[in-house]
Amino acid sequence: MKPTKPNRTGKATAADTVFTNDETARWIIDYFKPTGSILDPSAGNNAFYDKFSNDEKYRCEIKEGSDFLHWGKKVDWIITNPPYSIYDKFLEHAFKVAGNVVFFVPIAKAFKSNKVQRMVKQYGGLKELIYMGNGSRHGFAFGFPVGCLYYKRGYIGDCRITDVTT
């Protein structure tokens, strides 16, 4: 097995196309109950976007020419399954435009680097980590532990860890 190489292009790769199934997307939205303006910056097949009941909702999809990394409008919430190969750039930009950020990802992404930890501290904090089982349980082609990472601007306090697999 070849070791993976870091993506230094700054652009998402074909391997980043990992769609969230409708049942999982519905559960995440019902759990967080976002209010105000909301953006899915990596909309893909609209698993999240189509379920947002907010009046002010937006989407970006790079394959359709709408690059989230060029998005400038402030929103109250971001909920998405971001491209993993440019995770740091995506998180950094999400922190610039949203007060609440929820990423549905392999849980290890929360602690992947000191750079990410510094970004999180500057933004606020990781308010909750929700363990949702392995990726294959949600239709992904991998078995890594996955869940939601909920970051909140200005948050000070402990990170709640919630296990919803029982």
mmCIF file of C-alpha atoms in Angstrom, residues 89-156:
data_model
loop_
_atom_site.group_PDB
_atom_site.id
_atom_site.type_symbol
_atom_site.label_atom_id
_atom_site.label_comp_id
_atom_site.label_asym_id
_atom_site.label_seq_id
_atom_site.Cartn_x
_atom_site.Cartn_y
_atom_site.Cartn_z
ATOM 1 C CA LYS A 89 -8.739 25.564 3.973
ATOM 2 C CA PHE A 90 -12.437 24.733 4.113
ATOM 3 C CA LEU A 91 -12.560 24.998 7.910
ATOM 4 C CA GLU A 92 -10.618 28.254 7.912
ATOM 5 C CA HIS A 93 -13.008 29.830 5.415
ATOM 6 C CA ALA A 94 -16.071 28.483 7.239
ATOM 7 C CA PHE A 95 -14.812 30.197 10.398
ATOM 8 C CA LYS A 96 -14.603 33.499 8.499
ATOM 9 C CA VAL A 97 -18.216 33.458 7.297
ATOM 10 C CA ALA A 98 -20.309 31.544 9.869
ATOM 11 C CA GLY A 99 -21.145 31.755 13.565
ATOM 12 C CA ASN A 100 -21.875 28.016 13.804
ATOM 13 C CA VAL A 101 -20.084 25.355 11.779
ATOM 14 C CA VAL A 102 -21.089 21.681 11.617
ATOM 15 C CA PHE A 103 -18.901 19.329 9.597
ATOM 16 C CA PHE A 104 -19.929 15.699 9.081
ATOM 17 C CA VAL A 105 -16.520 14.030 8.733
ATOM 18 C CA PRO A 106 -14.209 11.302 9.977
ATOM 19 C CA ILE A 107 -13.827 12.269 13.642
ATOM 20 C CA ALA A 108 -10.012 12.271 13.453
ATOM 21 C CA LYS A 109 -10.289 15.515 11.438
ATOM 22 C CA ALA A 110 -11.016 17.349 14.708
ATOM 23 C CA PHE A 111 -7.528 16.621 15.981
ATOM 24 C CA LYS A 112 -5.541 16.250 12.754
ATOM 25 C CA SER A 113 -2.970 18.995 13.345
ATOM 26 C CA ASN A 114 -1.770 21.775 15.597
ATOM 27 C CA LYS A 115 -2.737 24.209 12.827
ATOM 28 C CA VAL A 116 -6.372 23.107 13.129
ATOM 29 C CA GLN A 117 -6.223 23.407 16.921
ATOM 30 C CA ARG A 118 -4.929 26.999 16.640
ATOM 31 C CA MET A 119 -7.694 27.908 14.167
ATOM 32 C CA VAL A 120 -10.329 26.450 16.475
ATOM 33 C CA LYS A 121 -9.011 28.385 19.489
ATOM 34 C CA GLN A 122 -8.953 31.653 17.539
ATOM 35 C CA TYR A 123 -12.514 31.087 16.336
ATOM 36 C CA GLY A 124 -14.022 29.927 19.606
ATOM 37 C CA GLY A 125 -14.157 26.235 20.236
ATOM 38 C CA LEU A 126 -15.379 22.775 19.500
ATOM 39 C CA LYS A 127 -18.707 22.795 21.343
ATOM 40 C CA GLU A 128 -19.753 19.214 20.576
ATOM 41 C CA LEU A 129 -18.408 16.083 18.949
ATOM 42 C CA ILE A 130 -21.115 13.600 17.970
ATOM 43 C CA TYR A 131 -19.938 10.043 17.345
ATOM 44 C CA MET A 132 -22.205 8.452 14.719
ATOM 45 C CA GLY A 133 -20.510 5.086 14.124
ATOM 46 C CA ASN A 134 -18.416 4.054 11.157
ATOM 47 C CA GLY A 135 -18.582 5.525 7.692
ATOM 48 C CA SER A 136 -20.071 2.438 6.093
ATOM 49 C CA ARG A 137 -23.096 2.842 8.391
ATOM 50 C CA HIS A 138 -23.763 6.109 6.537
ATOM 51 C CA GLY A 139 -23.134 4.809 3.030
ATOM 52 C CA PHE A 140 -19.477 5.810 2.778
ATOM 53 C CA ALA A 141 -16.896 3.504 1.217
ATOM 54 C CA PHE A 142 -14.790 3.530 4.387
ATOM 55 C CA GLY A 143 -15.177 2.341 7.947
ATOM 56 C CA PHE A 144 -13.489 5.185 9.827
ATOM 57 C CA PRO A 145 -15.399 6.570 12.826
ATOM 58 C CA VAL A 146 -17.507 9.502 11.633
ATOM 59 C CA GLY A 147 -19.628 12.154 13.221
ATOM 60 C CA CYS A 148 -20.390 15.820 13.528
ATOM 61 C CA LEU A 149 -17.930 18.409 14.718
ATOM 62 C CA TYR A 150 -19.844 21.448 15.967
ATOM 63 C CA TYR A 151 -17.770 24.615 16.229
ATOM 64 C CA LYS A 152 -19.223 27.842 17.654
ATOM 65 C CA ARG A 153 -17.753 31.322 17.315
ATOM 66 C CA GLY A 154 -16.672 32.700 20.693
ATOM 67 C CA TYR A 155 -17.507 29.471 22.512
ATOM 68 C CA ILE A 156 -15.711 28.979 25.817
#
